[in-house]
């Protein structure tokens, strides 16, 4: 009896609280920039694909919903030949973003992932890759990595000395 | 077995071990880089530091290198002591100072020994803020990528390449922290064992180039234990697949055969499986040569109708599995079955099987080869016909240095010590061959001559061993005498020969020598090489027809249908005869993996599975039956050849066809009766009840890899017939080491984890089953001893032809049929080559690099060859690299200079 009265009282008090419900979709809720929603692939500051197809996101994914295949371009960059995320499996945990060494894969505040057909939840690279840098405006993996790409030879990466003169036998 | 105390716990360790080996053998993780179980220690990396104490009261101890310190009774050490732990952490930190920020784009990532050791020592964050040293890379050919920035200067690569494999074109160059591991100038790595650098280098400096093209991480590969299809050595491999493509071949440890190393044919020669030339659907070959695809059921029905309505012959193949060959023989009957060898090769295979199985002693394993104390190579160019054997023979040649190390109290793992002490002393190796072999540098004496003369000299050696005398010119005498004395004074002499010269007298001579040595109460070994992966198996599954009688039956119309199993007949008989026979036949059913000339004339083509897509067994040169397991399920209508053949003759489901075939085969052919012991199912001999997963526990992308086709994840196929599952589920840990599809152990992601599968670091695999060998009745060959030097080999040349007499020579890249379809192999093989004596070359007005075409003779005229002038080639003879076409040994051929031939730039550069 006492508990009934208490509960009713609590509900009554709520009448005087501010309304949490918004008139979605007319009124959009506020989403923090680091909200974990739909996943994108970003580009580096030079406008090139950031993903180097290292497969770390795929192996970190607890539901195994990322699959990709490495290939490389003429200039020596590694990039994914295909990159697929099955959003009908994805639990938006953000593990892939944590694992990504290049900031390529990022979760966005877009949570509106609803389709009538499940196959439409399967996103290929063309659906994932955006034209911007996302949350990390400055980072470019290829400027740090030692591997050569066109326009960046040995010694040109961050903190590198020019290539060693191996013929020298001086002490 | 001495007892040592490691961190206050007593362990029994193997006598003669070093501390590192002892720790690893007892399951204690001690980081290391430069030590390698097959190559011993040099103490270069300083990573394996432990603290050694003087006695029980010593509290401080001193740091020693585990790999350089022998175990001794009562020795007290600590792996966990603070100063050892800190020392190892600093070493890693130093090694990482210059390391590039490469892991995401490094082919070694995820199976990198350096990553493992970095984690093991706990070095997690970079303190050094200075600049990194860099290097330019080199082009090293079609097999190997070079990325020198990743080097940690452990010296493993040069120790392997130069000291172990005898290569001359990879060096440690430069000095201090400029050490550079590469060639003096960019270029193709010459050694046919270069691929092992990929596995030997603990970092990503040397990586597998074709694999890198469409790279997959180790954790994403699906694997199963397999066997190399490159030659009759039967090295054990672990192929990896992803997205329906065979991605790479890695070594799979087998103590008795390949241990840690493969040859480049084995490692890089499987690209044909994914190639454009692959046959993926059944089809009818139309009149105009086009290929009309039909579905599987239709194909099976047509095949069944052909078999029912026609008079058949079946032609098997030495490159097809025992199951496939037997299934075909069962279908057509022994009387209508041909084993698929050329007529020159078939009797030699029979003879070689008889000699190496029937004389009371099986051919030696490669491990035993490495223990021999004198070797005679008679006629066989093993570097090109049984490459892995050549690598073993290099180790054999070092036995004397190991013997010398004993009295000097140098432990055998003390690699630099053993080598330094022995200087240039080598175990006697004598070689008689047609052309100089790649083992010349380890040969005490070698001689190049014709096959007949090789047999003759072999018989002279027998005479000398038996204490008789022979008369020869000086050079021959020195060789023959040296070889005879070396073999006589050895306790485990080894004679190596084989079928490659297609010369019976050579095989006889090799057997005679072995018999003569036996009479001296020694333990001689006779090792006979065979050409193809299942030559021995195909030789044991006998058929009544020879190649020519089979072709003749088709030509004269006494049968109207041929079923050709994984065999390109144009490699086995004269092209006119094959062409005539195949066009005379009303039906030709061809089963094969890739397109070839025979299939172009087939009326019904059935797509056969490659070794990676099915299971089966092959029998190696020793008579060892080995099973290769299915790595992945084939696409399209591809099906195992045995399944196509047996599927129509037996009323059974596909799954038990193979078992039935093996048991029938075991009953019908007593020599193969033990094959039923091959497949170890769950719950049997050392197996737990669980399946062994083909996929790693970190396999990724399961719910996405097929999502473009269907979002409903397919059910994993069940594999009731093998010990493996097509998934991540099962039990990998408690399974026998010889059934491991891939190697992995906690903390050990790289291939160095194989140590965790061994009973003793560098020893036998835990739980491995006994090898299965074919049984053979007593020999039926009588080794004749008549005439001045045993009648048969008179030492004379075959007489009576015009032009030059053809001798077969081989090339590790290109002579094997299937691997030759791989583009990297073709790049290494270059153009079809012909070796000529300088005199003959002069007469034909050609020099090295020019072209010659065959004008008339017993081989197909018209084909052009690149000339290689060699003073070792006997005058009047020509060495032709065996490959695409049928080139009968002993044939007479005339050549004309090819005026349209374009000399290759590198030949011109060499002058
Ligand atoms: S972790 Fe990042 S770089 Fe690596 S494959 Fe995934 S998205 Fe690409
Ligand atoms: S060698 Fe190993 S540690 Fe170095 S970049 Fe490659 S994966 Fe990373
Ligand atoms: S290249 Fe590899 S094997 Fe050679 S020294 Fe460097 S790290 Fe060691
Ligand atoms: S030696 Fe023969 S079996 Fe071994 S890897 Fe080479 S080709 Fe394969
Ligand atoms: S493994 Fe002992 S010093 Fe390198």
PDB file of N, CA, C and O in Angstrom, chain B residues 857-882:
ATOM      1  N   UNK B 857      64.730 -33.621 -86.946  1.00  0.00           N
ATOM      2  CA  UNK B 857      65.124 -34.549 -85.903  1.00  0.00           C
ATOM      3  C   UNK B 857      63.939 -35.133 -85.198  1.00  0.00           C
ATOM      4  O   UNK B 857      62.801 -35.026 -85.654  1.00  0.00           O
ATOM      5  N   UNK B 858      64.247 -35.748 -84.069  1.00  0.00           N
ATOM      6  CA  UNK B 858      63.229 -36.536 -83.377  1.00  0.00           C
ATOM      7  C   UNK B 858      62.407 -35.705 -82.402  1.00  0.00           C
ATOM      8  O   UNK B 858      61.682 -36.243 -81.591  1.00  0.00           O
ATOM      9  N   UNK B 859      62.589 -34.404 -82.386  1.00  0.00           N
ATOM     10  CA  UNK B 859      61.670 -33.575 -81.595  1.00  0.00           C
ATOM     11  C   UNK B 859      60.980 -32.598 -82.528  1.00  0.00           C
ATOM     12  O   UNK B 859      61.394 -32.402 -83.656  1.00  0.00           O
ATOM     13  N   UNK B 860      59.915 -31.995 -82.005  1.00  0.00           N
ATOM     14  CA  UNK B 860      59.118 -31.105 -82.845  1.00  0.00           C
ATOM     15  C   UNK B 860      59.980 -29.983 -83.417  1.00  0.00           C
ATOM     16  O   UNK B 860      60.539 -29.196 -82.666  1.00  0.00           O
ATOM     17  N   UNK B 861      60.117 -29.900 -84.719  1.00  0.00           N
ATOM     18  CA  UNK B 861      60.936 -28.843 -85.302  1.00  0.00           C
ATOM     19  C   UNK B 861      60.253 -27.491 -85.158  1.00  0.00           C
ATOM     20  O   UNK B 861      59.054 -27.414 -84.900  1.00  0.00           O
ATOM     21  N   UNK B 862      61.043 -26.448 -85.335  1.00  0.00           N
ATOM     22  CA  UNK B 862      60.456 -25.111 -85.347  1.00  0.00           C
ATOM     23  C   UNK B 862      60.664 -24.334 -84.080  1.00  0.00           C
ATOM     24  O   UNK B 862      60.769 -23.121 -84.110  1.00  0.00           O
ATOM     25  N   UNK B 863      60.708 -25.021 -82.962  1.00  0.00           N
ATOM     26  CA  UNK B 863      60.857 -24.330 -81.679  1.00  0.00           C
ATOM     27  C   UNK B 863      62.252 -23.702 -81.573  1.00  0.00           C
ATOM     28  O   UNK B 863      63.248 -24.314 -81.948  1.00  0.00           O
ATOM     29  N   UNK B 864      62.327 -22.469 -81.061  1.00  0.00           N
ATOM     30  CA  UNK B 864      63.616 -21.805 -80.902  1.00  0.00           C
ATOM     31  C   UNK B 864      64.064 -21.829 -79.449  1.00  0.00           C
ATOM     32  O   UNK B 864      63.238 -21.782 -78.542  1.00  0.00           O
ATOM     33  N   UNK B 865      65.377 -21.887 -79.284  1.00  0.00           N
ATOM     34  CA  UNK B 865      65.934 -21.938 -77.934  1.00  0.00           C
ATOM     35  C   UNK B 865      67.056 -20.933 -77.799  1.00  0.00           C
ATOM     36  O   UNK B 865      67.764 -20.642 -78.745  1.00  0.00           O
ATOM     37  N   UNK B 866      67.241 -20.453 -76.565  1.00  0.00           N
ATOM     38  CA  UNK B 866      68.339 -19.533 -76.302  1.00  0.00           C
ATOM     39  C   UNK B 866      69.605 -20.336 -76.013  1.00  0.00           C
ATOM     40  O   UNK B 866      69.575 -21.282 -75.229  1.00  0.00           O
ATOM     41  N   UNK B 867      70.683 -19.954 -76.640  1.00  0.00           N
ATOM     42  CA  UNK B 867      71.921 -20.736 -76.527  1.00  0.00           C
ATOM     43  C   UNK B 867      72.700 -20.360 -75.275  1.00  0.00           C
ATOM     44  O   UNK B 867      72.788 -19.197 -74.900  1.00  0.00           O
ATOM     45  N   UNK B 868      73.228 -21.382 -74.611  1.00  0.00           N
ATOM     46  CA  UNK B 868      74.120 -21.183 -73.486  1.00  0.00           C
ATOM     47  C   UNK B 868      75.351 -22.025 -73.797  1.00  0.00           C
ATOM     48  O   UNK B 868      75.270 -23.248 -73.806  1.00  0.00           O
ATOM     49  N   UNK B 869      76.448 -21.377 -74.120  1.00  0.00           N
ATOM     50  CA  UNK B 869      77.643 -22.144 -74.469  1.00  0.00           C
ATOM     51  C   UNK B 869      78.351 -22.555 -73.184  1.00  0.00           C
ATOM     52  O   UNK B 869      78.576 -21.731 -72.299  1.00  0.00           O
ATOM     53  N   UNK B 870      78.632 -23.843 -73.070  1.00  0.00           N
ATOM     54  CA  UNK B 870      79.273 -24.332 -71.854  1.00  0.00           C
ATOM     55  C   UNK B 870      80.333 -25.353 -72.218  1.00  0.00           C
ATOM     56  O   UNK B 870      80.050 -26.351 -72.897  1.00  0.00           O
ATOM     57  N   UNK B 871      81.549 -25.100 -71.747  1.00  0.00           N
ATOM     58  CA  UNK B 871      82.641 -26.020 -72.049  1.00  0.00           C
ATOM     59  C   UNK B 871      82.413 -27.381 -71.392  1.00  0.00           C
ATOM     60  O   UNK B 871      83.011 -28.376 -71.779  1.00  0.00           O
ATOM     61  N   UNK B 872      81.530 -27.422 -70.384  1.00  0.00           N
ATOM     62  CA  UNK B 872      81.278 -28.693 -69.694  1.00  0.00           C
ATOM     63  C   UNK B 872      80.418 -29.633 -70.523  1.00  0.00           C
ATOM     64  O   UNK B 872      80.363 -30.829 -70.284  1.00  0.00           O
ATOM     65  N   UNK B 873      79.676 -29.081 -71.488  1.00  0.00           N
ATOM     66  CA  UNK B 873      78.814 -29.913 -72.319  1.00  0.00           C
ATOM     67  C   UNK B 873      79.702 -30.697 -73.283  1.00  0.00           C
ATOM     68  O   UNK B 873      80.575 -30.114 -73.917  1.00  0.00           O
ATOM     69  N   UNK B 874      79.498 -31.976 -73.348  1.00  0.00           N
ATOM     70  CA  UNK B 874      80.324 -32.788 -74.235  1.00  0.00           C
ATOM     71  C   UNK B 874      80.010 -32.458 -75.688  1.00  0.00           C
ATOM     72  O   UNK B 874      78.866 -32.188 -76.044  1.00  0.00           O
ATOM     73  N   UNK B 875      81.056 -32.534 -76.501  1.00  0.00           N
ATOM     74  CA  UNK B 875      80.851 -32.247 -77.917  1.00  0.00           C
ATOM     75  C   UNK B 875      79.930 -33.298 -78.524  1.00  0.00           C
ATOM     76  O   UNK B 875      80.013 -34.481 -78.202  1.00  0.00           O
ATOM     77  N   UNK B 876      79.031 -32.840 -79.370  1.00  0.00           N
ATOM     78  CA  UNK B 876      78.095 -33.772 -79.996  1.00  0.00           C
ATOM     79  C   UNK B 876      76.809 -33.921 -79.202  1.00  0.00           C
ATOM     80  O   UNK B 876      75.876 -34.574 -79.651  1.00  0.00           O
ATOM     81  N   UNK B 877      76.764 -33.304 -78.021  1.00  0.00           N
ATOM     82  CA  UNK B 877      75.565 -33.411 -77.188  1.00  0.00           C
ATOM     83  C   UNK B 877      74.946 -32.040 -76.992  1.00  0.00           C
ATOM     84  O   UNK B 877      75.626 -31.025 -77.058  1.00  0.00           O
ATOM     85  N   UNK B 878      73.686 -32.018 -76.749  1.00  0.00           N
ATOM     86  CA  UNK B 878      73.027 -30.754 -76.455  1.00  0.00           C
ATOM     87  C   UNK B 878      72.087 -30.964 -75.268  1.00  0.00           C
ATOM     88  O   UNK B 878      71.361 -31.945 -75.195  1.00  0.00           O
ATOM     89  N   UNK B 879      72.192 -30.047 -74.320  1.00  0.00           N
ATOM     90  CA  UNK B 879      71.326 -30.124 -73.141  1.00  0.00           C
ATOM     91  C   UNK B 879      70.114 -29.251 -73.352  1.00  0.00           C
ATOM     92  O   UNK B 879      70.230 -28.072 -73.647  1.00  0.00           O
ATOM     93  N   UNK B 880      68.934 -29.841 -73.241  1.00  0.00           N
ATOM     94  CA  UNK B 880      67.711 -29.054 -73.441  1.00  0.00           C
ATOM     95  C   UNK B 880      66.914 -29.055 -72.152  1.00  0.00           C
ATOM     96  O   UNK B 880      66.663 -30.112 -71.572  1.00  0.00           O
ATOM     97  N   UNK B 881      66.544 -27.871 -71.699  1.00  0.00           N
ATOM     98  CA  UNK B 881      65.784 -27.779 -70.459  1.00  0.00           C
ATOM     99  C   UNK B 881      64.398 -28.373 -70.663  1.00  0.00           C
ATOM    100  O   UNK B 881      63.667 -27.977 -71.566  1.00  0.00           O
ATOM    101  N   UNK B 882      64.083 -29.339 -69.831  1.00  0.00           N
ATOM    102  CA  UNK B 882      62.794 -29.991 -69.918  1.00  0.00           C
ATOM    103  C   UNK B 882      61.722 -29.025 -69.434  1.00  0.00           C
ATOM    104  O   UNK B 882      61.895 -28.338 -68.452  1.00  0.00           O
TER     105      UNK B 882
END
